[in-house]
Each structure stands twice: as C-alpha cells, then as structure tokens.
PDB file of N, CA and C in Angstrom:
ATOM      1  N   UNK V   1     140.054  11.962 -30.943  1.00  0.00           N
ATOM      2  CA  UNK V   1     140.560  11.022 -31.876  1.00  0.00           C
ATOM      3  C   UNK V   1     142.027  11.105 -32.533  1.00  0.00           C
ATOM      4  N   UNK V   2     142.821  10.581 -32.464  1.00  0.00           N
ATOM      5  CA  UNK V   2     144.145  10.575 -32.955  1.00  0.00           C
ATOM      6  C   UNK V   2     144.139  10.411 -34.525  1.00  0.00           C
ATOM      7  N   UNK V   3     144.828  11.383 -35.438  1.00  0.00           N
ATOM      8  CA  UNK V   3     144.760  10.990 -36.727  1.00  0.00           C
ATOM      9  C   UNK V   3     146.052  11.173 -37.114  1.00  0.00           C
ATOM     10  N   UNK V   4     146.371  10.142 -38.051  1.00  0.00           N
ATOM     11  CA  UNK V   4     147.674  10.216 -38.753  1.00  0.00           C
ATOM     12  C   UNK V   4     147.666  10.374 -40.107  1.00  0.00           C
ATOM     13  N   UNK V   5     148.665  11.394 -40.280  1.00  0.00           N
ATOM     14  CA  UNK V   5     148.693  11.622 -42.070  1.00  0.00           C
ATOM     15  C   UNK V   5     147.792  12.733 -42.051  1.00  0.00           C
ATOM     16  N   UNK V   6     147.540  13.184 -43.428  1.00  0.00           N
ATOM     17  CA  UNK V   6     147.064  14.187 -44.143  1.00  0.00           C
ATOM     18  C   UNK V   6     145.477  13.851 -44.011  1.00  0.00           C
ATOM     19  N   UNK V   7     144.810  14.680 -43.933  1.00  0.00           N
ATOM     20  CA  UNK V   7     143.408  14.496 -43.804  1.00  0.00           C
ATOM     21  C   UNK V   7     142.933  14.447 -45.277  1.00  0.00           C
ATOM     22  N   UNK V   8     141.755  13.586 -45.587  1.00  0.00           N
ATOM     23  CA  UNK V   8     141.250  13.496 -47.060  1.00  0.00           C
ATOM     24  C   UNK V   8     141.184  14.869 -47.921  1.00  0.00           C
ATOM     25  N   UNK V   9     140.578  15.854 -47.150  1.00  0.00           N
ATOM     26  CA  UNK V   9     140.230  17.053 -47.695  1.00  0.00           C
ATOM     27  C   UNK V   9     141.658  18.023 -48.084  1.00  0.00           C
ATOM     28  N   UNK V  10     142.699  17.580 -47.255  1.00  0.00           N
ATOM     29  CA  UNK V  10     143.840  18.516 -47.776  1.00  0.00           C
ATOM     30  C   UNK V  10     144.886  17.814 -48.789  1.00  0.00           C
ATOM     31  N   UNK V  11     144.541  16.544 -49.040  1.00  0.00           N
ATOM     32  CA  UNK V  11     145.420  15.776 -49.892  1.00  0.00           C
ATOM     33  C   UNK V  11     145.355  16.485 -51.357  1.00  0.00           C
ATOM     34  N   UNK V  12     146.515  16.271 -52.017  1.00  0.00           N
ATOM     35  CA  UNK V  12     146.686  17.061 -53.075  1.00  0.00           C
ATOM     36  C   UNK V  12     145.541  16.554 -54.170  1.00  0.00           C
ATOM     37  N   UNK V  13     145.357  17.225 -55.242  1.00  0.00           N
ATOM     38  CA  UNK V  13     144.307  17.253 -56.328  1.00  0.00           C
ATOM     39  C   UNK V  13     145.061  15.818 -57.187  1.00  0.00           C
ATOM     40  N   UNK V  14     146.297  16.118 -57.413  1.00  0.00           N
ATOM     41  CA  UNK V  14     146.724  14.791 -58.355  1.00  0.00           C
ATOM     42  C   UNK V  14     146.239  13.346 -57.690  1.00  0.00           C
ATOM     43  N   UNK V  15     146.294  13.291 -56.360  1.00  0.00           N
ATOM     44  CA  UNK V  15     145.855  12.160 -55.816  1.00  0.00           C
ATOM     45  C   UNK V  15     144.037  11.830 -56.115  1.00  0.00           C
ATOM     46  N   UNK V  16     143.226  12.829 -56.160  1.00  0.00           N
ATOM     47  CA  UNK V  16     142.183  12.694 -56.584  1.00  0.00           C
ATOM     48  C   UNK V  16     141.596  12.411 -58.045  1.00  0.00           C
ATOM     49  N   UNK V  17     142.696  13.019 -58.773  1.00  0.00           N
ATOM     50  CA  UNK V  17     142.349  12.406 -60.088  1.00  0.00           C
ATOM     51  C   UNK V  17     142.806  11.128 -60.594  1.00  0.00           C
ATOM     52  N   UNK V  18     143.347  10.289 -59.697  1.00  0.00           N
ATOM     53  CA  UNK V  18     143.545   8.769 -59.617  1.00  0.00           C
ATOM     54  C   UNK V  18     144.525   8.646 -61.181  1.00  0.00           C
ATOM     55  N   UNK V  19     145.597   9.294 -61.431  1.00  0.00           N
ATOM     56  CA  UNK V  19     146.355   9.012 -62.645  1.00  0.00           C
ATOM     57  C   UNK V  19     147.519   8.695 -62.286  1.00  0.00           C
ATOM     58  N   UNK V  20     147.916   8.332 -61.189  1.00  0.00           N
ATOM     59  CA  UNK V  20     149.314   7.808 -60.708  1.00  0.00           C
ATOM     60  C   UNK V  20     149.099   6.626 -59.935  1.00  0.00           C
ATOM     61  N   UNK V  21     149.835   5.597 -59.890  1.00  0.00           N
ATOM     62  CA  UNK V  21     149.909   4.319 -59.437  1.00  0.00           C
ATOM     63  C   UNK V  21     150.654   4.933 -57.906  1.00  0.00           C
ATOM     64  N   UNK V  22     150.353   3.632 -56.827  1.00  0.00           N
ATOM     65  CA  UNK V  22     150.835   3.637 -55.513  1.00  0.00           C
ATOM     66  C   UNK V  22     150.394   4.876 -54.443  1.00  0.00           C
ATOM     67  N   UNK V  23     149.222   5.542 -54.803  1.00  0.00           N
ATOM     68  CA  UNK V  23     148.617   6.597 -53.656  1.00  0.00           C
ATOM     69  C   UNK V  23     147.453   5.876 -53.070  1.00  0.00           C
ATOM     70  N   UNK V  24     147.822   5.213 -51.889  1.00  0.00           N
ATOM     71  CA  UNK V  24     146.870   4.205 -50.809  1.00  0.00           C
ATOM     72  C   UNK V  24     146.029   5.290 -50.033  1.00  0.00           C
ATOM     73  N   UNK V  25     144.888   4.621 -49.506  1.00  0.00           N
ATOM     74  CA  UNK V  25     143.929   5.256 -49.029  1.00  0.00           C
ATOM     75  C   UNK V  25     143.477   4.069 -47.671  1.00  0.00           C
ATOM     76  N   UNK V  26     143.502   4.365 -46.531  1.00  0.00           N
ATOM     77  CA  UNK V  26     143.224   3.245 -45.635  1.00  0.00           C
ATOM     78  C   UNK V  26     142.379   3.882 -44.774  1.00  0.00           C
ATOM     79  N   UNK V  27     141.589   2.931 -43.785  1.00  0.00           N
ATOM     80  CA  UNK V  27     140.658   3.158 -42.626  1.00  0.00           C
ATOM     81  C   UNK V  27     140.374   1.976 -42.115  1.00  0.00           C
ATOM     82  N   UNK V  28     140.114   2.089 -40.910  1.00  0.00           N
ATOM     83  CA  UNK V  28     139.989   1.308 -39.805  1.00  0.00           C
ATOM     84  C   UNK V  28     138.400   1.275 -39.393  1.00  0.00           C
ATOM     85  N   UNK V  29     137.746  -0.160 -39.595  1.00  0.00           N
ATOM     86  CA  UNK V  29     136.359  -0.303 -39.426  1.00  0.00           C
ATOM     87  C   UNK V  29     136.226  -0.919 -38.018  1.00  0.00           C
ATOM     88  N   UNK V  30     135.513  -0.418 -37.405  1.00  0.00           N
ATOM     89  CA  UNK V  30     135.200  -0.975 -36.145  1.00  0.00           C
ATOM     90  C   UNK V  30     133.242  -1.176 -36.082  1.00  0.00           C
ATOM     91  N   UNK V  31     133.081  -2.309 -35.764  1.00  0.00           N
ATOM     92  CA  UNK V  31     131.710  -2.546 -35.390  1.00  0.00           C
ATOM     93  C   UNK V  31     130.896  -2.331 -34.109  1.00  0.00           C
ATOM     94  N   UNK V  32     131.658  -2.527 -32.938  1.00  0.00           N
ATOM     95  CA  UNK V  32     131.221  -2.422 -31.944  1.00  0.00           C
ATOM     96  C   UNK V  32     132.308  -1.436 -30.991  1.00  0.00           C
ATOM     97  N   UNK V  33     131.854  -0.494 -30.163  1.00  0.00           N
ATOM     98  CA  UNK V  33     132.836   0.284 -29.582  1.00  0.00           C
ATOM     99  C   UNK V  33     132.997  -0.243 -28.551  1.00  0.00           C
ATOM    100  N   UNK V  34     133.495  -1.717 -27.946  1.00  0.00           N
ATOM    101  CA  UNK V  34     133.815  -1.907 -26.837  1.00  0.00           C
ATOM    102  C   UNK V  34     135.521  -2.338 -26.807  1.00  0.00           C
ATOM    103  N   UNK V  35     136.180  -2.109 -25.759  1.00  0.00           N
ATOM    104  CA  UNK V  35     137.770  -2.554 -25.907  1.00  0.00           C
ATOM    105  C   UNK V  35     137.782  -4.061 -26.123  1.00  0.00           C
ATOM    106  N   UNK V  36     138.805  -4.009 -27.058  1.00  0.00           N
ATOM    107  CA  UNK V  36     139.489  -5.535 -27.698  1.00  0.00           C
ATOM    108  C   UNK V  36     138.275  -6.329 -28.425  1.00  0.00           C
ATOM    109  N   UNK V  37     137.717  -5.577 -29.340  1.00  0.00           N
ATOM    110  CA  UNK V  37     136.701  -5.898 -29.977  1.00  0.00           C
ATOM    111  C   UNK V  37     137.761  -5.919 -31.344  1.00  0.00           C
ATOM    112  N   UNK V  38     137.075  -7.036 -32.275  1.00  0.00           N
ATOM    113  CA  UNK V  38     137.943  -6.997 -33.486  1.00  0.00           C
ATOM    114  C   UNK V  38     137.708  -5.620 -34.590  1.00  0.00           C
ATOM    115  N   UNK V  39     138.346  -5.239 -35.454  1.00  0.00           N
ATOM    116  CA  UNK V  39     138.159  -4.589 -36.277  1.00  0.00           C
ATOM    117  C   UNK V  39     138.628  -4.897 -37.828  1.00  0.00           C
ATOM    118  N   UNK V  40     138.653  -4.084 -38.878  1.00  0.00           N
ATOM    119  CA  UNK V  40     139.161  -4.340 -40.211  1.00  0.00           C
ATOM    120  C   UNK V  40     139.871  -3.074 -40.602  1.00  0.00           C
ATOM    121  N   UNK V  41     141.029  -3.153 -41.271  1.00  0.00           N
ATOM    122  CA  UNK V  41     141.636  -2.538 -41.761  1.00  0.00           C
ATOM    123  C   UNK V  41     141.713  -2.330 -43.195  1.00  0.00           C
ATOM    124  N   UNK V  42     140.992  -1.554 -43.832  1.00  0.00           N
ATOM    125  CA  UNK V  42     141.075  -1.268 -45.378  1.00  0.00           C
ATOM    126  C   UNK V  42     142.299  -0.402 -46.028  1.00  0.00           C
ATOM    127  N   UNK V  43     142.816  -1.136 -47.013  1.00  0.00           N
ATOM    128  CA  UNK V  43     143.748  -0.268 -47.536  1.00  0.00           C
ATOM    129  C   UNK V  43     143.304  -0.615 -49.231  1.00  0.00           C
ATOM    130  N   UNK V  44     143.311   0.893 -49.960  1.00  0.00           N
ATOM    131  CA  UNK V  44     142.819   0.793 -51.058  1.00  0.00           C
ATOM    132  C   UNK V  44     143.839   1.913 -52.253  1.00  0.00           C
ATOM    133  N   UNK V  45     144.201   0.960 -53.059  1.00  0.00           N
ATOM    134  CA  UNK V  45     145.330   1.619 -53.764  1.00  0.00           C
ATOM    135  C   UNK V  45     144.344   2.793 -54.871  1.00  0.00           C
ATOM    136  N   UNK V  46     144.762   3.861 -55.072  1.00  0.00           N
ATOM    137  CA  UNK V  46     143.365   4.852 -55.622  1.00  0.00           C
ATOM    138  C   UNK V  46     143.439   4.535 -57.032  1.00  0.00           C
ATOM    139  N   UNK V  47     144.494   4.584 -57.909  1.00  0.00           N
ATOM    140  CA  UNK V  47     144.534   3.892 -59.228  1.00  0.00           C
ATOM    141  C   UNK V  47     143.841   2.682 -59.485  1.00  0.00           C
ATOM    142  N   UNK V  48     144.343   1.935 -58.931  1.00  0.00           N
ATOM    143  CA  UNK V  48     143.810   0.449 -59.555  1.00  0.00           C
ATOM    144  C   UNK V  48     142.481  -0.243 -58.843  1.00  0.00           C
ATOM    145  N   UNK V  49     142.247   0.511 -57.543  1.00  0.00           N
ATOM    146  CA  UNK V  49     141.293   0.244 -56.584  1.00  0.00           C
ATOM    147  C   UNK V  49     141.368  -1.076 -56.165  1.00  0.00           C
ATOM    148  N   UNK V  50     142.835  -1.940 -55.922  1.00  0.00           N
ATOM    149  CA  UNK V  50     143.168  -2.817 -55.367  1.00  0.00           C
ATOM    150  C   UNK V  50     143.012  -2.652 -54.022  1.00  0.00           C
ATOM    151  N   UNK V  51     142.209  -3.684 -53.343  1.00  0.00           N
ATOM    152  CA  UNK V  51     141.826  -3.666 -51.784  1.00  0.00           C
ATOM    153  C   UNK V  51     142.665  -4.456 -50.830  1.00  0.00           C
ATOM    154  N   UNK V  52     143.347  -4.241 -50.131  1.00  0.00           N
ATOM    155  CA  UNK V  52     143.851  -5.295 -48.988  1.00  0.00           C
ATOM    156  C   UNK V  52     143.049  -4.964 -47.815  1.00  0.00           C
ATOM    157  N   UNK V  53     142.222  -6.169 -47.282  1.00  0.00           N
ATOM    158  CA  UNK V  53     141.522  -5.992 -45.790  1.00  0.00           C
ATOM    159  C   UNK V  53     142.706  -6.964 -44.949  1.00  0.00           C
ATOM    160  N   UNK V  54     142.875  -6.319 -43.843  1.00  0.00           N
ATOM    161  CA  UNK V  54     143.405  -6.834 -42.767  1.00  0.00           C
ATOM    162  C   UNK V  54     142.327  -7.125 -41.297  1.00  0.00           C
ATOM    163  N   UNK V  55     142.111  -7.993 -40.778  1.00  0.00           N
ATOM    164  CA  UNK V  55     141.555  -8.432 -39.542  1.00  0.00           C
ATOM    165  C   UNK V  55     142.183  -8.201 -38.242  1.00  0.00           C
ATOM    166  N   UNK V  56     141.952  -7.173 -37.622  1.00  0.00           N
ATOM    167  CA  UNK V  56     142.847  -7.427 -36.134  1.00  0.00           C
ATOM    168  C   UNK V  56     141.991  -7.843 -35.164  1.00  0.00           C
ATOM    169  N   UNK V  57     142.354  -8.767 -34.389  1.00  0.00           N
ATOM    170  CA  UNK V  57     141.329  -9.385 -33.036  1.00  0.00           C
ATOM    171  C   UNK V  57     141.419  -8.203 -32.157  1.00  0.00           C
ATOM    172  N   UNK V  58     142.004  -7.133 -31.992  1.00  0.00           N
ATOM    173  CA  UNK V  58     142.119  -6.507 -31.223  1.00  0.00           C
ATOM    174  C   UNK V  58     142.600  -5.098 -31.691  1.00  0.00           C
ATOM    175  N   UNK V  59     142.147  -3.600 -31.231  1.00  0.00           N
ATOM    176  CA  UNK V  59     142.578  -2.788 -31.755  1.00  0.00           C
ATOM    177  C   UNK V  59     143.599  -2.053 -30.786  1.00  0.00           C
ATOM    178  N   UNK V  60     144.150  -2.546 -30.137  1.00  0.00           N
ATOM    179  CA  UNK V  60     145.313  -1.939 -29.462  1.00  0.00           C
ATOM    180  C   UNK V  60     146.701  -1.432 -30.552  1.00  0.00           C
ATOM    181  N   UNK V  61     147.463  -0.700 -30.022  1.00  0.00           N
ATOM    182  CA  UNK V  61     148.435  -0.181 -30.869  1.00  0.00           C
ATOM    183  C   UNK V  61     149.342  -1.326 -31.575  1.00  0.00           C
ATOM    184  N   UNK V  62     149.894  -2.044 -30.055  1.00  0.00           N
ATOM    185  CA  UNK V  62     151.087  -2.880 -30.669  1.00  0.00           C
ATOM    186  C   UNK V  62     150.613  -3.943 -31.594  1.00  0.00           C
ATOM    187  N   UNK V  63     149.431  -4.464 -31.572  1.00  0.00           N
ATOM    188  CA  UNK V  63     148.677  -5.793 -32.717  1.00  0.00           C
ATOM    189  C   UNK V  63     148.522  -5.355 -33.803  1.00  0.00           C
ATOM    190  N   UNK V  64     148.109  -4.199 -33.747  1.00  0.00           N
ATOM    191  CA  UNK V  64     147.571  -3.629 -35.060  1.00  0.00           C
ATOM    192  C   UNK V  64     148.898  -2.911 -36.109  1.00  0.00           C
ATOM    193  N   UNK V  65     149.890  -2.387 -35.412  1.00  0.00           N
ATOM    194  CA  UNK V  65     151.216  -2.441 -35.815  1.00  0.00           C
ATOM    195  C   UNK V  65     151.977  -3.698 -36.419  1.00  0.00           C
ATOM    196  N   UNK V  66     151.704  -4.900 -35.593  1.00  0.00           N
ATOM    197  CA  UNK V  66     152.263  -6.011 -35.920  1.00  0.00           C
ATOM    198  C   UNK V  66     151.585  -6.325 -37.297  1.00  0.00           C
ATOM    199  N   UNK V  67     150.564  -6.817 -37.288  1.00  0.00           N
ATOM    200  CA  UNK V  67     149.842  -6.942 -38.453  1.00  0.00           C
ATOM    201  C   UNK V  67     149.626  -6.273 -39.665  1.00  0.00           C
ATOM    202  N   UNK V  68     149.870  -5.108 -39.421  1.00  0.00           N
ATOM    203  CA  UNK V  68     150.169  -4.166 -40.488  1.00  0.00           C
ATOM    204  C   UNK V  68     151.571  -4.395 -41.324  1.00  0.00           C
ATOM    205  N   UNK V  69     152.530  -4.725 -40.481  1.00  0.00           N
ATOM    206  CA  UNK V  69     154.066  -4.967 -41.013  1.00  0.00           C
ATOM    207  C   UNK V  69     154.044  -6.229 -41.898  1.00  0.00           C
ATOM    208  N   UNK V  70     153.099  -7.296 -41.238  1.00  0.00           N
ATOM    209  CA  UNK V  70     153.212  -8.474 -41.974  1.00  0.00           C
ATOM    210  C   UNK V  70     153.081  -8.298 -43.561  1.00  0.00           C
TER     211      UNK V  70
END
C-alpha cells in the first residue's frame, strides 16, 4: 500500500486538539476489491467537521487526481 503524507499516529498534537482551521483529513473508501470499481474519497476539516465526499468511477491515479483538482 502506498501512503501519501504523514500517518495519523505521527501528526502534531495541535491537530488532534481541533483548535485551528484548515487541518484536513482524507480517506479513500472502496467497497469491492476489484480493478476499475467506484470509490469514495472523504475529506474532513478537523475543526468544523465540514465534509466533502467525491465519487470516483474508477480508482486509477489519473481519474482520481483529475476529480480531486475539480
């Protein structure tokens, strides 16, 4: 599994306290472990709990990056 960024366990304590805005947490959720199956990316702003959910028709790198940039 390829990881991007810092692991949750290693993030600064300030982020865990949820006292400052614009600290985001993200995850990719896949229901079926088959190639070219849809997935959801969840992005959560830690202070406000504002949530963004993006559906990806397939989980190959180029479509995911393209959808994320929109």
